[in-house]
mmCIF file of C-alpha atoms and ligand atoms in Angstrom:
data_model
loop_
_atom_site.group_PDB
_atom_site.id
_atom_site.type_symbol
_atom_site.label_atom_id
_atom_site.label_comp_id
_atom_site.label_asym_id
_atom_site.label_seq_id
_atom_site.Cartn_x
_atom_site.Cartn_y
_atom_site.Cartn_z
ATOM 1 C CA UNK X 22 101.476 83.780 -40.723
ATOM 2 C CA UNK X 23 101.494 81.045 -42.960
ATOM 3 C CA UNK X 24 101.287 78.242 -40.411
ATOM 4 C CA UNK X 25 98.209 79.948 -39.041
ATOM 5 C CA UNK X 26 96.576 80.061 -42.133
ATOM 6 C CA UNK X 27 97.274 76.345 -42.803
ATOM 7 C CA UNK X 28 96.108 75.677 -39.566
ATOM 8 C CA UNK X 29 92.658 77.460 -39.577
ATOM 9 C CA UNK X 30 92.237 75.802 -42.794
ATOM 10 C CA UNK X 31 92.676 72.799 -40.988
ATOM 11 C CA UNK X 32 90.334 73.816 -38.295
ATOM 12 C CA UNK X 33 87.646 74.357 -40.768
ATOM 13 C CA UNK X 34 88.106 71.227 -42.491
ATOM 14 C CA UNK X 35 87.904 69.155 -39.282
ATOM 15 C CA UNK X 36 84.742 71.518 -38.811
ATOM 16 C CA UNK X 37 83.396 70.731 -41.654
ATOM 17 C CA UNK X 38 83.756 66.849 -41.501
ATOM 18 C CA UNK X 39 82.155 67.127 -37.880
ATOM 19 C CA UNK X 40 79.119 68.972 -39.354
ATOM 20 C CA UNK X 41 78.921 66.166 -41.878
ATOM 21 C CA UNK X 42 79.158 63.347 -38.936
ATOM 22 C CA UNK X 43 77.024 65.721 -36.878
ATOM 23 C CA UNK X 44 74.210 65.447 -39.611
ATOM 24 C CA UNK X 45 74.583 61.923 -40.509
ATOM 25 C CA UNK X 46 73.509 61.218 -36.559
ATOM 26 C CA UNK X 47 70.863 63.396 -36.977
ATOM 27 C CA UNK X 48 69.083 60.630 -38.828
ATOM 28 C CA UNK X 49 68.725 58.054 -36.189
ATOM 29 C CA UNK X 50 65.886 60.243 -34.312
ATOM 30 C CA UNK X 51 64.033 59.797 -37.456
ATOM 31 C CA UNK X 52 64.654 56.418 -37.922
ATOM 32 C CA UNK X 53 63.821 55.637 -34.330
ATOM 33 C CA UNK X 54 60.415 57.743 -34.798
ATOM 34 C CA UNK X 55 59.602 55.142 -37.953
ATOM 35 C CA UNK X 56 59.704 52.529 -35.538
ATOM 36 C CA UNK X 57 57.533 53.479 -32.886
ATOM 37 C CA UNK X 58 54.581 54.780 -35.191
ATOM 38 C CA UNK X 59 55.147 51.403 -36.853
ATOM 39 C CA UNK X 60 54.710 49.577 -33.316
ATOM 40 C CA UNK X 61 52.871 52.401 -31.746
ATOM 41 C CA UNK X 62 48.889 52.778 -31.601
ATOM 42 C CA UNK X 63 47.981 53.668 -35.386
ATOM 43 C CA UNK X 64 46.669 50.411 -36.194
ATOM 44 C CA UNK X 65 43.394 50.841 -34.038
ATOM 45 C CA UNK X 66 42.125 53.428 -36.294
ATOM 46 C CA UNK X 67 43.512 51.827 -39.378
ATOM 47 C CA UNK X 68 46.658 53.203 -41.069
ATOM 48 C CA UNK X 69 46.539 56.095 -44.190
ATOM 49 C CA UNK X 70 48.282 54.914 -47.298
ATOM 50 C CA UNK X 71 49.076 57.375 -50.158
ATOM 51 C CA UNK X 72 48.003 55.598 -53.362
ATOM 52 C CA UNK X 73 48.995 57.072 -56.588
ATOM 53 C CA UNK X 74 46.848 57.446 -59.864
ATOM 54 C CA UNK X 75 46.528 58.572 -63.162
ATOM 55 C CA UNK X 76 44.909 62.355 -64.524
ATOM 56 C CA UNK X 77 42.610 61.639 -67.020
ATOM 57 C CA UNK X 78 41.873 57.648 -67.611
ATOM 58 C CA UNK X 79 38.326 56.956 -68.134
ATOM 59 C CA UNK X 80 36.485 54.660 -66.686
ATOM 60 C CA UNK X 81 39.146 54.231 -64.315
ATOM 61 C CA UNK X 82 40.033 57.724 -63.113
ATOM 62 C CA UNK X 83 38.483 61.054 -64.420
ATOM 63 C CA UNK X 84 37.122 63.982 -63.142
ATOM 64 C CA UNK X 85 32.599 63.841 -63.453
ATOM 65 C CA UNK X 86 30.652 66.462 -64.979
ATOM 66 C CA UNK X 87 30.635 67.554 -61.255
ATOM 67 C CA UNK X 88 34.042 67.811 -61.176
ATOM 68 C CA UNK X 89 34.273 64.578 -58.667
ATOM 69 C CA UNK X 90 37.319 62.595 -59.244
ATOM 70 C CA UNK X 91 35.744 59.394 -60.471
ATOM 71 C CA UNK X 92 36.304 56.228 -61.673
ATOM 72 C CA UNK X 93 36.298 52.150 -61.488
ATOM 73 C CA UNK X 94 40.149 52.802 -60.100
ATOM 74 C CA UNK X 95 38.496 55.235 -57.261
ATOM 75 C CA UNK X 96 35.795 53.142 -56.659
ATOM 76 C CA UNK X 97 38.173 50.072 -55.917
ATOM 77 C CA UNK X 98 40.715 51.524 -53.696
ATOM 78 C CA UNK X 99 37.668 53.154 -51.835
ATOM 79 C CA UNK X 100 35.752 49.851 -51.640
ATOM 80 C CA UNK X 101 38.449 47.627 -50.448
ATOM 81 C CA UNK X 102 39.868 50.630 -47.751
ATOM 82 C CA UNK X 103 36.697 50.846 -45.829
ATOM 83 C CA UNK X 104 36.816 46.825 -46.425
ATOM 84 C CA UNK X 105 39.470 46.472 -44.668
ATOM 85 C CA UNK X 106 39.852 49.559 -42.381
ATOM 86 C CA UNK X 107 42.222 52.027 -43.788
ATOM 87 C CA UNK X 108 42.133 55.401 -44.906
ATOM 88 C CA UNK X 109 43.491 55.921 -49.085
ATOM 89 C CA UNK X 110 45.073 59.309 -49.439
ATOM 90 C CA UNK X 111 44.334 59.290 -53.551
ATOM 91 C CA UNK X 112 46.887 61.502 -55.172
ATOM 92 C CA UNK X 113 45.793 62.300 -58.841
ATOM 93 C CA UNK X 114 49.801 62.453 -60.392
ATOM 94 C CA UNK X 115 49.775 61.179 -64.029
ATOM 95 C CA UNK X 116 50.411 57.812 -64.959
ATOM 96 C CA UNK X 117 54.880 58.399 -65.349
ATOM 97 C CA UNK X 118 54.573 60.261 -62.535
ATOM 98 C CA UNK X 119 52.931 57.908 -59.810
ATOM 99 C CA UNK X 120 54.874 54.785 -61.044
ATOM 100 C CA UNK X 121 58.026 57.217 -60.350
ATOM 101 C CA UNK X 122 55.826 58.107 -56.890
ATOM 102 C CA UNK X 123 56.000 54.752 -55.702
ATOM 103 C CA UNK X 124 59.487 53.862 -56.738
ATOM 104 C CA UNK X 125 61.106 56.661 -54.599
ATOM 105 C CA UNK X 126 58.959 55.358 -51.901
ATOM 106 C CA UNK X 127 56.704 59.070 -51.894
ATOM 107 C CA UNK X 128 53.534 56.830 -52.528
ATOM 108 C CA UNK X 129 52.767 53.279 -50.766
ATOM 109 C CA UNK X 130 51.009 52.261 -54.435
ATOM 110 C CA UNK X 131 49.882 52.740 -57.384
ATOM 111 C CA UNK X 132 45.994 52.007 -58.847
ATOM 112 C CA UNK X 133 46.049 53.250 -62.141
ATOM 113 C CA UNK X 134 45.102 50.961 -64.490
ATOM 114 C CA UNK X 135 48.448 49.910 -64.475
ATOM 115 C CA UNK X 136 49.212 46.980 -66.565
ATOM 116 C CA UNK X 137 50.775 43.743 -64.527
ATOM 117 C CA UNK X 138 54.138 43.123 -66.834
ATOM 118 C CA UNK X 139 57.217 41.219 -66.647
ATOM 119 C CA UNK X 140 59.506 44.128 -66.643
ATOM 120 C CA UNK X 141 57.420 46.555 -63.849
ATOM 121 C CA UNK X 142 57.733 43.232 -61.325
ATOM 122 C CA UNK X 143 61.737 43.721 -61.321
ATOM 123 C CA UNK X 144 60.500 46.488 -59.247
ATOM 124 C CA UNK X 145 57.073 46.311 -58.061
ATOM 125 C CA UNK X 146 54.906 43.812 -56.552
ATOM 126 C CA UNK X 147 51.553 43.290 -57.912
ATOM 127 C CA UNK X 148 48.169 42.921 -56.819
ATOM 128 C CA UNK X 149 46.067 39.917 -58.484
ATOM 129 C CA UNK X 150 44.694 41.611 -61.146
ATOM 130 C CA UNK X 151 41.197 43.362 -61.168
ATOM 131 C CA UNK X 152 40.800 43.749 -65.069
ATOM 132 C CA UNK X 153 41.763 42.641 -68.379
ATOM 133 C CA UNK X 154 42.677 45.095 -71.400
ATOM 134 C CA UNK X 155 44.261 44.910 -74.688
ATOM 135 C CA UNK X 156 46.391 47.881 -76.467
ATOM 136 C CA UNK X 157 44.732 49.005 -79.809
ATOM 137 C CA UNK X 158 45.485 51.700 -82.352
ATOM 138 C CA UNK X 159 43.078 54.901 -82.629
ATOM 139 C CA UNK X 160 43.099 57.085 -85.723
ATOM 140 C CA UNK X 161 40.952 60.556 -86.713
ATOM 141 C CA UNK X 162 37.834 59.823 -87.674
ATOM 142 C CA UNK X 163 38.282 60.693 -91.118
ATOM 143 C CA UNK X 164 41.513 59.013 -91.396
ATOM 144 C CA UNK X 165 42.379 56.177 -94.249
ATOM 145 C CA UNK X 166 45.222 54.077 -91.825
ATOM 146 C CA UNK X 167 43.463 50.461 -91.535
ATOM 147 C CA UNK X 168 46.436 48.518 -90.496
ATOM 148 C CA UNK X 169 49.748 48.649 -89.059
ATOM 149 C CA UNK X 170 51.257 49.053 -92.758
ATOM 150 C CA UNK X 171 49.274 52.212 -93.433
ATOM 151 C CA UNK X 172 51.515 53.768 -90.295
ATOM 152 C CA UNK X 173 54.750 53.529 -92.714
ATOM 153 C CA UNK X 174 56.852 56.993 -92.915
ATOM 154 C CA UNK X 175 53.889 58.451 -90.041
ATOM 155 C CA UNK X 176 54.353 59.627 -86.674
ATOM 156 C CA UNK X 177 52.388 58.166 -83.524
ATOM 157 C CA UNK X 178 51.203 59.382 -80.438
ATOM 158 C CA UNK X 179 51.991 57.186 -77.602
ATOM 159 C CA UNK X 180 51.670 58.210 -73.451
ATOM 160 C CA UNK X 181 54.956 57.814 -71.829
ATOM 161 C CA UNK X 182 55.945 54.652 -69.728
ATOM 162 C CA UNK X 183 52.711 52.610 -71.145
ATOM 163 C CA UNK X 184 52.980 49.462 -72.425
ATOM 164 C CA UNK X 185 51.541 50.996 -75.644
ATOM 165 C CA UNK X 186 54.265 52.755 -75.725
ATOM 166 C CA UNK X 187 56.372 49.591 -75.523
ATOM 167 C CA UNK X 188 54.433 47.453 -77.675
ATOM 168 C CA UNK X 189 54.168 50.683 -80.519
ATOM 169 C CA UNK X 190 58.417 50.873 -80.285
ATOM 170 C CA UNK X 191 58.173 47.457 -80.485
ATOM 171 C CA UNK X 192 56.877 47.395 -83.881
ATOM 172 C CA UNK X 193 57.934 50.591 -85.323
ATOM 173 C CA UNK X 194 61.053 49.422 -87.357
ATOM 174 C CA UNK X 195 59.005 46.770 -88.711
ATOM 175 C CA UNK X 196 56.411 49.403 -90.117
ATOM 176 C CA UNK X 197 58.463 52.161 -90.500
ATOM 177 C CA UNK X 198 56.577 54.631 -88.165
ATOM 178 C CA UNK X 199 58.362 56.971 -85.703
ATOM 179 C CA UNK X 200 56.956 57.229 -82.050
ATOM 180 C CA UNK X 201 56.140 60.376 -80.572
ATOM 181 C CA UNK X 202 55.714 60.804 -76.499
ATOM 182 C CA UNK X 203 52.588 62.765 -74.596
ATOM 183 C CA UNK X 204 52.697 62.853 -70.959
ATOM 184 C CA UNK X 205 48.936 62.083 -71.142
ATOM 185 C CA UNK X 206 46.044 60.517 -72.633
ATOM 186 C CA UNK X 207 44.135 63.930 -73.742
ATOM 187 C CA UNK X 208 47.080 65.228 -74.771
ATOM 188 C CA UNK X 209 47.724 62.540 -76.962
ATOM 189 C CA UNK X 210 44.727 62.291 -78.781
ATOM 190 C CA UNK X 211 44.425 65.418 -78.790
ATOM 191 C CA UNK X 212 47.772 65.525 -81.458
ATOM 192 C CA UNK X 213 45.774 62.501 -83.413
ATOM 193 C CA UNK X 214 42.504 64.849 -84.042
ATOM 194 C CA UNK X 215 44.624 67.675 -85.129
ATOM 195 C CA UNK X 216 46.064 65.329 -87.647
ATOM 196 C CA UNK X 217 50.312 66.269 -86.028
ATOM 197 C CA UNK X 218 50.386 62.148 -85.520
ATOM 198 C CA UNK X 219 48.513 59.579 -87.771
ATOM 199 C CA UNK X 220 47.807 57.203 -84.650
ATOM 200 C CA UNK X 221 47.646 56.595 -80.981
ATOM 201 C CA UNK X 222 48.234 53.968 -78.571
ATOM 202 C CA UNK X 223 45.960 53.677 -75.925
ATOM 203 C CA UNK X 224 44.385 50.701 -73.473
ATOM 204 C CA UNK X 225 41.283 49.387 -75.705
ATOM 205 C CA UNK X 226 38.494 50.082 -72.723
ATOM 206 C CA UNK X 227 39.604 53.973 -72.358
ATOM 207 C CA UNK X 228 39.772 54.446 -75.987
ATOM 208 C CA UNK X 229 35.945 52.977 -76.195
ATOM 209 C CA UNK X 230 34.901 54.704 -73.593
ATOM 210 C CA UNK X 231 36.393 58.405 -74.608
ATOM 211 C CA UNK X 232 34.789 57.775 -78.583
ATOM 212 C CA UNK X 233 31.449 56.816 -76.742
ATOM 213 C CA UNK X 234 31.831 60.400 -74.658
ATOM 214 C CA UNK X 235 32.532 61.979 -78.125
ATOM 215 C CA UNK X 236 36.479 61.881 -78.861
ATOM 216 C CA UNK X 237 36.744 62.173 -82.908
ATOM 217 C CA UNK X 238 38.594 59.408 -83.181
ATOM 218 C CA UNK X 239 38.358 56.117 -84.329
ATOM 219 C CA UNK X 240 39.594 52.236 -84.307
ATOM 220 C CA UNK X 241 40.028 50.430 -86.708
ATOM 221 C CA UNK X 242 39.594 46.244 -86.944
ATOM 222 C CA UNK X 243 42.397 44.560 -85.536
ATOM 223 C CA UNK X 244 45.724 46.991 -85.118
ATOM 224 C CA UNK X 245 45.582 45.568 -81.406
ATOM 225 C CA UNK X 246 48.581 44.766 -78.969
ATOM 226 C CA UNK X 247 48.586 41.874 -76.550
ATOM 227 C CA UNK X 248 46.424 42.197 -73.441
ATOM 228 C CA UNK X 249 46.994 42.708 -70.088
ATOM 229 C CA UNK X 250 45.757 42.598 -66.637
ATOM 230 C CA UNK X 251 45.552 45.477 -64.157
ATOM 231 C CA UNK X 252 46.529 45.407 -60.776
ATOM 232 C CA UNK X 253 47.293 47.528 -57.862
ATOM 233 C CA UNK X 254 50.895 47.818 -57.335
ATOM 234 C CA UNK X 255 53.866 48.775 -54.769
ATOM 235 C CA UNK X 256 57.248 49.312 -54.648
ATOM 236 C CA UNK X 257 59.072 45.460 -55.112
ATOM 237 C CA UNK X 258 59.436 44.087 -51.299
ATOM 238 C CA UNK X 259 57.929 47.571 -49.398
ATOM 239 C CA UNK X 260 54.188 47.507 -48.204
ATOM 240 C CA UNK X 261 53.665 44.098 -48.067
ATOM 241 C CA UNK X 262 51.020 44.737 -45.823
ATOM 242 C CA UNK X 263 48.882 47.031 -48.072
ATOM 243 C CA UNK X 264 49.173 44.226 -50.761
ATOM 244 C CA UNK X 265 47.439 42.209 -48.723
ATOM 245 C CA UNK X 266 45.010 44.469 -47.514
ATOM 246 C CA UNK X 267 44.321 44.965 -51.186
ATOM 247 C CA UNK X 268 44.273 41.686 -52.265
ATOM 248 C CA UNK X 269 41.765 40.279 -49.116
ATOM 249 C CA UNK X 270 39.510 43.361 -50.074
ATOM 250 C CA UNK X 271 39.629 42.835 -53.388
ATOM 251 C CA UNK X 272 38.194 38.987 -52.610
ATOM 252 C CA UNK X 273 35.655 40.695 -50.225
ATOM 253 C CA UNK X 274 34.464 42.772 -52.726
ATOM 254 C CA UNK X 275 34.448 40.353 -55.262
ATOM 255 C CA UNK X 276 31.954 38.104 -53.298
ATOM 256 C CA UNK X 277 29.627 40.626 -51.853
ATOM 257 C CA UNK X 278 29.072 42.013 -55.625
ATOM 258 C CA UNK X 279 30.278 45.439 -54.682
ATOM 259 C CA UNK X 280 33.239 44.930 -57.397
ATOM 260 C CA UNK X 281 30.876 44.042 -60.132
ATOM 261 C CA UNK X 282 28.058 46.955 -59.161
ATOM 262 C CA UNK X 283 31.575 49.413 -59.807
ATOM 263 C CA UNK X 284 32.283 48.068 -63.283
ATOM 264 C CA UNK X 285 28.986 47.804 -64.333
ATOM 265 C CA UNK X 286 28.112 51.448 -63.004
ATOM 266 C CA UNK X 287 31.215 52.823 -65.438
ATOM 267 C CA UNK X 288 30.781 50.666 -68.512
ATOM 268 C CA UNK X 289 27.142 49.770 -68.825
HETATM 269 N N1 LIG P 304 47.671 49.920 -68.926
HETATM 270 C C1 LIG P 304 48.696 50.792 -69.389
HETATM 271 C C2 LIG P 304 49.975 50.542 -68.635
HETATM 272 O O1 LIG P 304 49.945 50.035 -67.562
HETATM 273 C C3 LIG P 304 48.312 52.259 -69.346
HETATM 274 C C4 LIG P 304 48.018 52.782 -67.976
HETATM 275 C C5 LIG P 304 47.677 54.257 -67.963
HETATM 276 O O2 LIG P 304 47.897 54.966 -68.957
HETATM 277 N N2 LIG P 304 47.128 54.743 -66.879
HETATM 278 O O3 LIG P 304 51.042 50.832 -69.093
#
């Protein structure tokens, strides 16, 4: 009785490692599938690319009064894909969320007015960049913080993975403040206004352009971080090919005027 047992037990074991071999050759179909829609016909018509963005990020993504997703980001990616023949499948994830996107290889890139920096190309590869912004601090309208000092013992709002976020921890044992995450840029400032944090950290451009659409918030002279340039971006050695694309409709778009109609049409 005992031998049986022990060898049933054995019979299901061997099962079970044949069900595990059995699904690891389940994968080559797949794999050879990749292949041929990679050699196969879908160039004629131009491949679809799913390129990841941020929520709310105005003037570079943001939903209109006509609740259009919008923006100098949307414009772009738009421009340079009928440029160059492709179809953009714009996902709308967050800013965290579509860096993470493109990472685990569930987006082909990222537009997002994502900041070019030393660390992100250990694992993305960058566009040339399309725009230039610096970080700066924005406080409540009625607030009394005019430099970096005044933030001693306070809490700030930052949005998470930014490079205000870096460049506020970067500073933040100098000047004694703590450093509070938002997923978000509404949410954030929305935590400044109601007076929870003393300051946020936000891309200069975006923080003009949500005080000029009527954000109570403030900046004050010079609390700013170092600049930065923009740039499309995917995963470090994938979609090489979409780089490209980008980067030769970028240059198209750049010389036809088309580039500078899009910036002027969000900022002017
Ligand atoms: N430019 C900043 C960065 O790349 C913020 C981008 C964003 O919030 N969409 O980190």
């Amino acid at each position: 009785m005992k031998k049986f047992l022990a060898l049933s037990l054995i019979a299901v074991m061997t099962a079970g490692v044949l069900a595990g071999c059995s699904s690891k050759t389940e994968e080559k179909p797949a794999d050879e599938k990749k292949e041929e829609t990679t050699d196969g016909e879908t160039t004629a018509d131009g491949e679809t690319y799913i390129v990841a963005t941020d929520t709310v990020f105005p003037p570079f993504e943001f939903t209109d009064a006509n609740g259009d997703f919008v923006g100098i980001d949307v414009d772009i990616i738009n421009a340079i894909a009928e440029d160059q023949g492709i179809t953009i499948d714009l996902q709308s994830l967050g800013f965290d969320a579509a860096l993470l996107a493109v990472q685990s290889g569930q987006a082909d890139g990222i537009i997002a007015g994502c900041s070019i920096t030393d660390e992100r190309k250990e694992t993305f590869d960058f566009s040339e960049p399309y725009y230039t912004a610096d970080v700066t601090v924005a406080v409540a309208a009625d607030s009394d913080i005019k430099s970096f000092e005044d933030l001693a013992g306070k809490k700030v709002a930052v949005k998470t993975a930014t490079n205000g976020a870096d460049f506020a921890k970067s500073i933040a044992d100098q000047y004694g403040f703590t450093v509070v995450e938002f997923k978000d840029s509404p949410t954030m400032y929305q935590d400044v206004i109601a007076g929870n944090t003393a300051a946020c950290f936000e891309d200069y451009p975006v923080m003009a352009y949500n005080i000029q659409q009527g954000a109570a918030l403030v900046i004050p002279d010079g609390m700013l971080g170092a600049g930065s340039d923009y740039g499309f971006a995917v995963a470090k050695g994938e979609n090489a090919e979409l780089l490209e694309k980008f980067n030769a409709g970028l240059e198209n778009i750049k010389a036809n005027g088309k580039f500078d109609e899009i910036v002027d049409k969000y900022t002017k």
